[in-house]
Short mmCIF file of C-alpha atoms in Angstrom, two decimals:
data_model
loop_
_atom_site.label_atom_id
_atom_site.label_comp_id
_atom_site.label_asym_id
_atom_site.label_seq_id
_atom_site.Cartn_x
_atom_site.Cartn_y
_atom_site.Cartn_z
CA MET B 29 79.61 113.16 89.68
CA PRO B 30 81.52 114.25 86.54
CA ALA B 31 84.23 111.87 85.39
CA ARG B 32 87.94 112.60 85.76
CA ARG B 33 88.31 111.83 82.04
CA PHE B 34 86.32 114.75 80.65
CA ALA B 35 89.26 117.18 80.44
CA ASP B 36 91.21 114.66 78.33
CA PHE B 37 88.18 114.22 76.09
CA GLU B 38 87.89 117.99 75.60
CA ASN B 39 91.57 118.16 74.59
CA GLU B 40 91.02 115.48 71.96
CA ILE B 41 87.88 117.18 70.64
CA LYS B 42 89.93 120.35 70.23
CA ARG B 43 92.47 118.36 68.22
CA ALA B 44 89.63 117.08 66.00
CA ARG B 45 88.46 120.65 65.38
CA ASP B 46 92.06 121.68 64.64
CA LEU B 47 92.20 119.00 61.95
CA VAL B 48 89.16 120.55 60.31
CA GLY B 49 90.84 123.95 60.49
CA ILE B 50 93.99 122.60 58.85
CA GLY B 51 91.89 121.12 56.04
CA GLN B 52 90.07 124.41 55.54
CA SER B 53 93.36 126.35 55.48
CA LEU B 54 94.97 123.90 53.08
CA SER B 55 92.08 124.23 50.66
CA SER B 56 92.07 128.00 51.01
CA ILE B 57 95.79 128.62 50.42
CA THR B 58 95.85 126.36 47.38
CA ASN B 59 92.67 127.91 45.93
CA GLY B 60 91.01 124.49 46.09
CA LEU B 61 93.70 122.68 44.11
CA VAL B 62 94.49 120.62 47.18
CA GLY B 63 91.37 119.75 49.12
CA GLY B 64 91.07 119.32 52.84
CA GLU B 65 88.73 116.34 52.68
CA ASP B 66 91.19 113.87 54.18
CA HIS B 67 91.70 116.20 57.13
CA PHE B 68 87.92 116.33 57.55
CA ARG B 69 87.82 112.54 57.53
CA SER B 70 90.65 112.44 60.07
CA ALA B 71 88.73 114.84 62.31
CA LEU B 72 85.64 112.64 62.26
CA VAL B 73 87.72 109.55 63.04
CA HIS B 74 89.56 111.38 65.82
CA ALA B 75 86.29 112.55 67.42
CA VAL B 76 85.04 108.95 67.55
CA ALA B 77 88.39 107.87 69.01
CA ALA B 78 88.04 110.59 71.66
CA LEU B 79 84.62 109.20 72.58
CA ASP B 80 85.97 105.65 72.75
CA ALA B 81 88.92 106.73 74.91
CA TYR B 82 86.60 108.68 77.21
CA VAL B 83 84.30 105.72 77.78
CA HIS B 84 87.25 103.36 78.28
CA GLY B 85 88.68 105.76 80.86
CA VAL B 86 85.42 106.13 82.76
CA VAL B 87 84.84 102.38 82.80
CA LEU B 88 88.42 101.72 83.93
CA ASP B 89 88.30 104.34 86.70
CA ARG B 90 84.94 103.16 88.01
CA ALA B 91 85.96 99.47 87.79
CA ILE B 92 89.06 100.19 89.87
CA ASP B 93 87.02 102.18 92.38
CA ILE B 94 84.67 99.19 92.67
CA LEU B 95 87.56 96.74 93.09
CA MET B 96 89.26 98.92 95.69
CA GLY B 97 86.01 99.32 97.67
CA ARG B 98 85.69 103.07 97.04
CA LEU B 99 82.53 102.73 94.95
CA HIS B 100 79.62 100.47 95.75
CA VAL B 101 77.19 99.67 92.94
CA ALA B 102 74.04 97.61 92.86
CA ALA B 103 74.72 96.20 89.41
CA SER B 104 76.12 92.73 88.91
CA SER B 105 79.30 93.92 87.22
CA LYS B 106 81.67 91.74 85.22
CA VAL B 107 84.80 92.56 83.27
CA GLY B 108 85.90 89.00 82.53
CA LEU B 109 89.26 88.80 84.28
CA SER B 110 90.95 85.42 84.38
CA PHE B 111 91.56 83.66 87.70
CA ALA B 112 95.30 84.12 87.09
CA ALA B 113 94.83 87.89 86.78
CA ILE B 114 92.68 87.99 89.91
CA GLY B 115 95.33 85.99 91.77
CA LYS B 116 98.06 88.42 90.70
CA ILE B 117 95.97 91.39 91.79
CA MET B 118 95.26 89.85 95.19
CA THR B 119 98.90 89.01 95.85
CA ALA B 120 100.37 92.28 94.54
CA GLY B 121 100.52 93.73 98.05
CA PRO B 122 98.52 94.42 101.18
CA PRO B 123 94.78 94.92 100.58
CA GLY B 124 94.01 98.45 99.50
CA SER B 125 97.63 99.29 98.77
CA ALA B 126 98.92 101.25 95.78
CA ALA B 127 100.55 98.05 94.49
CA VAL B 128 97.19 96.27 94.43
CA GLU B 129 95.54 99.23 92.71
CA LEU B 130 98.28 99.43 90.09
CA SER B 131 98.02 95.70 89.43
CA ALA B 132 94.23 95.92 89.17
CA ARG B 133 94.47 98.92 86.83
CA THR B 134 96.94 97.03 84.62
CA TYR B 135 94.82 93.89 84.27
CA VAL B 136 91.48 95.66 83.91
CA ALA B 137 92.91 98.05 81.29
CA GLU B 138 94.33 95.08 79.39
CA ARG B 139 90.94 93.38 79.44
CA LEU B 140 89.05 96.52 78.42
CA GLY B 141 91.52 97.01 75.57
CA LEU B 142 89.75 94.16 73.79
CA GLU B 143 86.54 96.20 73.53
CA THR B 144 85.42 99.23 71.55
CA TYR B 145 82.98 101.69 73.03
CA GLN B 146 81.70 103.67 70.07
CA ARG B 147 78.23 102.41 69.25
CA PRO B 148 75.44 103.60 71.57
CA ASP B 149 74.44 100.16 72.86
CA ASP B 150 78.07 99.24 73.59
CA ILE B 151 78.51 102.47 75.52
CA GLY B 152 75.31 101.82 77.46
CA SER B 153 76.36 98.27 78.35
CA ALA B 154 79.86 99.36 79.38
CA LEU B 155 78.62 102.08 81.70
CA ALA B 156 75.91 99.83 83.16
CA MET B 157 78.65 97.29 83.95
CA VAL B 158 80.24 99.83 86.31
CA GLY B 159 77.10 101.14 87.93
CA VAL B 160 75.77 103.77 85.49
CA PRO B 161 72.55 102.14 84.24
CA LYS B 162 70.33 103.33 81.40
CA ILE B 163 72.65 106.17 80.44
CA TRP B 164 70.80 107.08 77.25
CA SER B 165 67.37 107.48 78.79
CA THR B 166 68.86 109.14 81.87
CA ALA B 167 71.08 111.65 80.04
CA PHE B 168 68.60 112.25 77.20
CA PRO B 169 65.09 111.67 78.58
CA VAL B 170 63.43 113.42 75.62
CA ASP B 171 65.57 112.52 72.62
CA ALA B 172 67.60 109.40 73.45
CA TYR B 173 66.63 107.69 70.19
CA THR B 174 67.65 110.72 68.12
CA ARG B 175 71.02 111.03 69.88
CA LYS B 176 71.74 107.31 69.55
CA THR B 177 70.81 107.38 65.86
CA ALA B 178 73.02 110.41 65.19
CA LEU B 179 75.96 108.74 66.93
CA GLY B 180 75.34 105.49 65.05
CA VAL B 181 75.50 107.33 61.72
CA ILE B 182 78.81 108.97 62.68
CA VAL B 183 80.32 105.68 63.82
CA SER B 184 79.21 103.98 60.60
CA ARG B 185 80.91 106.73 58.60
CA ARG B 186 84.02 106.35 60.75
CA ASN B 187 84.08 102.63 60.02
CA ARG B 188 83.71 103.25 56.29
CA ILE B 189 86.63 105.70 56.43
CA VAL B 190 89.00 103.45 58.36
CA HIS B 191 88.03 100.11 56.84
CA GLN B 192 87.05 101.01 53.27
CA CYS B 193 88.91 104.28 52.52
CA ASP B 194 85.50 106.01 52.54
CA LEU B 195 84.73 104.57 49.12
CA ASP B 196 81.15 104.61 47.94
CA PRO B 197 79.86 101.02 48.03
CA LEU B 198 78.28 101.43 44.59
CA PRO B 199 80.30 100.35 41.55
CA GLY B 200 82.87 102.88 40.46
CA GLY B 201 84.65 103.22 43.77
CA THR B 202 84.38 106.99 44.12
CA THR B 203 85.20 108.51 47.49
CA THR B 204 82.17 109.63 49.45
CA PRO B 205 82.21 113.44 49.67
CA ILE B 206 82.80 115.12 53.01
CA THR B 207 82.83 118.83 53.85
CA SER B 208 84.21 120.76 56.78
CA SER B 209 80.62 121.23 57.97
CA ASP B 210 80.07 117.46 57.94
CA ALA B 211 83.15 116.96 60.11
CA LEU B 212 82.34 119.82 62.49
CA ASP B 213 78.76 118.55 62.87
CA ALA B 214 80.07 115.10 63.80
CA VAL B 215 82.54 116.56 66.28
CA GLY B 216 79.81 118.74 67.80
CA ILE B 217 77.35 115.87 68.15
CA ILE B 218 79.93 113.70 69.89
CA GLU B 219 80.96 116.54 72.21
CA SER B 220 77.35 117.32 73.15
CA ILE B 221 76.67 113.65 73.89
CA VAL B 222 79.72 113.27 76.12
CA LYS B 223 78.92 116.51 77.99
CA GLU B 224 75.52 115.14 78.95
CA VAL B 225 76.75 111.62 79.68
CA ASP B 226 79.58 112.95 81.85
CA ILE B 227 77.14 114.52 84.30
CA HIS B 228 76.05 111.00 85.27
CA CYS B 229 79.50 109.39 85.44
#
């Protein structure tokens, strides 16, 4: 059952590709005097953010469906809500009402906001928590390790960009090069992963 969040993900992936296009255009119209590298970095970061937002959305939607009794899963699922939050959800209105669902969505979203779902194992654990077990071996029965490794490399680069200005860790502090192809490859890998994962969500 494809997730309701896939269309939003596709919109964000398009924005990531548009950032690459802006960088390419900028470099082209200035004859290379102004490079588009920072736009390429932004595209890579945005693609990872799109993945993270997609997984958060799927986990939130499925968690609410579980709480509201619309989805039954065999997994022992936990999101770590406090007793106070559970009490507020239960007293928000009559069982099954829109008020209860809105309250549940608010508290679960707040709790999930403490997590990041970018690294392969974190994504796998998050989806298993809401009844989608073993997503990597299920979605990629032949090349799960390769897909997980590729995503891990992209997420590591994303972290270097946002936490270390993409500086080379070796002495000298030069910025690690990035091309439009590097960015488009990262965007494409993330999109292909989410397309396959979405089939099972």
